[in-house]
Amino acid sequence: MSKQMTGAEMIVEALKDQGVDTVFGYPGGAVLPIYDALFQQNAVQHVLVRHEQGAAHAAEGYARSTGKVGVLLVTSGPGATNAITGLADALLDSIPLVCLTGQVPTHLIGSDAFQECDTVGITRHCTKHNYLVRSIEDLPRILHEAFYVARSGRPGPVVVDLPKDVQFALGLYQGPLNVQHKTYQPKLKGDADRIREAVEMMAKAKRPVIYSGGGVINSGPHASKLLRELVELTGFPITSTLMGLGAYPASGDNWLGMLGMHGTYEANHTMHDCDVMIAIGARFDDRITGRLDAFSPGSKKIHIDIDPSSINKTVKIDLAIVGDCANVLGDMISVWRAEGLKADEEALAGWWKQIDHWRARKSLAYRASKTTIKPQYAVQRLYELTKDRDTYITTEVGQHQMWAAQHYHFEEPNRWMTSGGLGTMGYGLPAAIGTQMAHPKSLVIDIAGEASILMNMQEMSTAVQYRLPVKIFILNNEYMGMVRQWQELLHGGRYSESYSAALPDFVKLAEAYGGKGIRCSDPAELDRAILEMIDYPGPVIFDCIVSKEENCFPMIPSGKAHNEMILAELSDDAGVEIGSIIDEKGKMLV
Amino acid sequence: MNAIAALSPYASALAKSGTERHTLSVLVDNEPGVLARVVGLFSGRGYNIESLTVAEVAHGEHLSRITIVTTGTPEVIDQITHQLERIVPIHKVTDLSMQDRVIERELAMIKVHGTGEHRSEALRLSEAFHAKVIDATIESFIFELTGSPAKIDDFVDLMRPIGLVEISRTGVAAITRGAKGM
Ligand SMILES: Cc1cc2nc3c(=O)[nH]c(=O)nc-3n(C[C@H](O)[C@H](O)[C@H](O)COP(=O)(O)OP(=O)(O)OC[C@H]3O[C@@H](n4cnc5c(N)ncnc54)[C@H](O)[C@@H]3O)c2cc1C
Ligand SMILES: Cc1ncc(C[n+]2csc(CCOP(=O)(O)OP(=O)(O)O)c2C)c(N)n1
Ligand SMILES: [Mg+2]
């Protein structure tokens, strides 16, 4: 089944064999042969972005919303360096990408040739793995290996750097059938004894909590199904990280909401006071733990993760199970059933009573207004008006992202695309484009901030060109709100450079690109305006003018513990200076 | 990591235990850039390298063995091992210090200048350490010495007052005793 062809043809052939239907890219001298090969076929559609960073985030959106590997194609030098933010983003959020980069011909490498940069050197630290293809003989194997590495184990971005002479060279193409990687074989099956031990710990728990994360989404929809089953069987409360939203439905009875810095009061207190914590595909990020030596001090911790380096990285684990979430969850459920285990109902009832007490604090409440649109209200209305549709949500980074996480409720995995680990402003619009390419008939909305959206605004052109009806829903507070909030809390309200001055007229901007612009500043008009946005068959920029100085609460101040959260009500109390809650050490943290 | 941990209220309870010296043996595919990946991991994540040696050990299979001596708390050493395992072309990471019997050897070439009593003292000491003379002039010697890093340190300390000129050391190579491989 090997066939003689050029390197460029092999690349397209390998994409087809890997089931790739869409590639996000931008041409240039060092990838012209590949563009020529793309031109002569129809199986793989190329989406021309307007900046290579956009290609990377679009591929991320495509990947996260489908579970498949996202692919981007960029030229050498500036093409590759422009893609780097997206690669770093995908690495931190465990998103499978294959990034094909052009390179100068092999004999010119190292000579400071035109548009040469050391792509494998530069991307070594922001990829899961990378390759420089030095000869045509290696090309088919490396291409298939790249897809294997990107998608297996803990997923991540892989760069394949392709010198131009290799693209022109003739060689024998091999299909992906026999890719058996000699070194990279992640452990997928959890240790049976440990699983048994974990399940027994769970059955004895008095104050348990399940803390699930992005790994459940990475593991595929089946893992989410099993997670729901486990919650059902045990009756345990469950919270999730930003990256894991949707794995357990927000409408589920046992749902505590998101945990962490901007998580709910009940989720964080449950974590703090629990006696058995079951972490599933979550990595104890500093947004979750707060002050480490005060993090859930009295609990035994079970951690299920596919990457051994995630275990004991920041928090001491009592029982580690290395394996894929779906496998381990499946085994846990079987053991629970086979041994006829039962949760400690009586203890659990008391625990739920305590949790309901925390819930009663209504930590996501905010002061409503009849005159200005509160950002939380805007997200709530957006949720109510879109929840019965087939909707995907992406976000930029800032307060709006947190309000989206708090007030938009997800029932299914792969519906929520956000930049969690790197926190990349400019992620949301290209990610929405990638998502819309994968789900042409669905409603795709980027919940944005007016500052973030300008970082990759140019991708509006891409949306228009491909008739992608993405909706950009800007919570326009005229501030880099998240920065402003920190300056208010930590720097005496000195708003250094965080005001969004000289903003464009977003309505006219939308029209200039060939899309539709809508502006709304009246809460009474909001529903009608949102429906107008949804009904418009093309891309829309919705400029939602919201109250300017709203802060995002609840919040665990930096350097504090889960049970030292600040709630909105406290911040409203006259005389309480939040700045004084955060000590000098806390101020050094991000 | 240690310096940052000391300052931070996020400081892990993990980082509190004492620092230890460990020797890691890393079997890698001998492909371009693999050493850069390993070294970059240490610099990128703020781990220490005390010494590092690398050479191909199985020519036909393109396998190289990297021996790294590093320091850190047991938890940091554990992280280093797992982080190394994430590097795709790495076959196997073994913490030799966790094995009960490990042999460590290093080779050093030590240039000593001196005449008269100093010269003969240097020669006497070299015999006591089983060092070989591999070059000599009327006023200098170069000794070749193989041994544990501590033995080489001891020899170098003795040569210092006599007239130590320069030292070249290979860094540690290590292997476990007995019939079993790593
Ligand atoms: C402004 C801002 C504020 C934020 N505030 C919060 C906040 O309040 N709360 C919050 O939760 N986050 C917050 N975040 C996000 C935060 O920075 C982290 O990105 C996030 O908490 C990490 O989620 P996670 O632990 O689920 O890990 P992920 O980054 O999703 O990592 C997944 C883990 O699962 C493992 N894994 C992957 N695949 C599998 C598999 N198949 N099987 C088993 N394991 C697998 C991986 O090895 C890894 O350990 C914020 C981000 C920003 C930008
Ligand atoms: C590329 C990038 N640069 C800087 C930051 C730091 N940062 C985090 S949030 C934020 C402000 C975002 O403002 P906006 O998009 O208006 O969102 P808001 O917080 O107002 O909702 C900034 C500058 C970042 N996350 N990403
Ligand atoms: Mg803003």
Short mmCIF file of N, CA and C and ligand atoms in Angstrom, two decimals, chain A residues 399-400 448-452 474-482 498 500 546, ligand 3:
data_model
loop_
_atom_site.label_atom_id
_atom_site.label_comp_id
_atom_site.label_asym_id
_atom_site.label_seq_id
_atom_site.Cartn_x
_atom_site.Cartn_y
_atom_site.Cartn_z
N GLN A 399 -12.83 39.04 33.46
CA GLN A 399 -14.03 38.89 34.29
C GLN A 399 -15.16 38.20 33.53
N HIS A 400 -15.35 38.61 32.27
CA HIS A 400 -16.46 38.05 31.48
C HIS A 400 -16.36 36.52 31.41
N ALA A 448 -17.18 37.64 25.25
CA ALA A 448 -15.91 38.37 25.11
C ALA A 448 -15.86 39.59 26.01
N GLY A 449 -14.65 40.12 26.16
CA GLY A 449 -14.46 41.43 26.77
C GLY A 449 -14.02 42.38 25.68
N GLU A 450 -14.27 43.67 25.89
CA GLU A 450 -13.94 44.61 24.82
C GLU A 450 -12.44 44.72 24.59
N ALA A 451 -11.63 44.42 25.61
CA ALA A 451 -10.18 44.47 25.42
C ALA A 451 -9.68 43.21 24.72
N SER A 452 -10.09 42.06 25.22
CA SER A 452 -9.63 40.79 24.64
C SER A 452 -9.98 40.67 23.16
N ILE A 474 -19.93 40.79 23.42
CA ILE A 474 -18.94 41.53 24.21
C ILE A 474 -19.60 42.11 25.46
N LEU A 475 -19.08 41.76 26.63
CA LEU A 475 -19.49 42.43 27.87
C LEU A 475 -18.58 43.65 27.98
N ASN A 476 -19.06 44.75 27.44
CA ASN A 476 -18.22 45.94 27.31
C ASN A 476 -18.31 46.79 28.58
N ASN A 477 -17.26 46.68 29.42
CA ASN A 477 -17.22 47.48 30.64
C ASN A 477 -16.18 48.61 30.53
N GLU A 478 -15.66 48.78 29.33
CA GLU A 478 -14.66 49.82 29.07
C GLU A 478 -13.43 49.70 29.95
N TYR A 479 -13.23 48.55 30.52
CA TYR A 479 -12.02 48.31 31.32
C TYR A 479 -11.48 46.93 31.01
N MET A 480 -10.19 46.79 31.19
CA MET A 480 -9.64 45.46 31.34
C MET A 480 -10.07 45.08 32.76
N GLY A 481 -11.32 44.61 32.85
CA GLY A 481 -11.98 44.53 34.14
C GLY A 481 -11.22 43.70 35.17
N MET A 482 -10.67 42.59 34.73
CA MET A 482 -9.97 41.73 35.68
C MET A 482 -8.73 42.44 36.24
N SER A 498 -5.38 50.41 32.69
CA SER A 498 -6.37 49.36 32.52
C SER A 498 -7.69 49.89 31.96
N SER A 500 -9.97 50.95 28.93
CA SER A 500 -10.00 50.69 27.48
C SER A 500 -10.33 51.98 26.75
N VAL A 546 -22.18 47.16 29.66
CA VAL A 546 -22.50 46.71 31.02
C VAL A 546 -21.94 47.69 32.05
MG MG C 3 -13.60 44.71 29.72
#
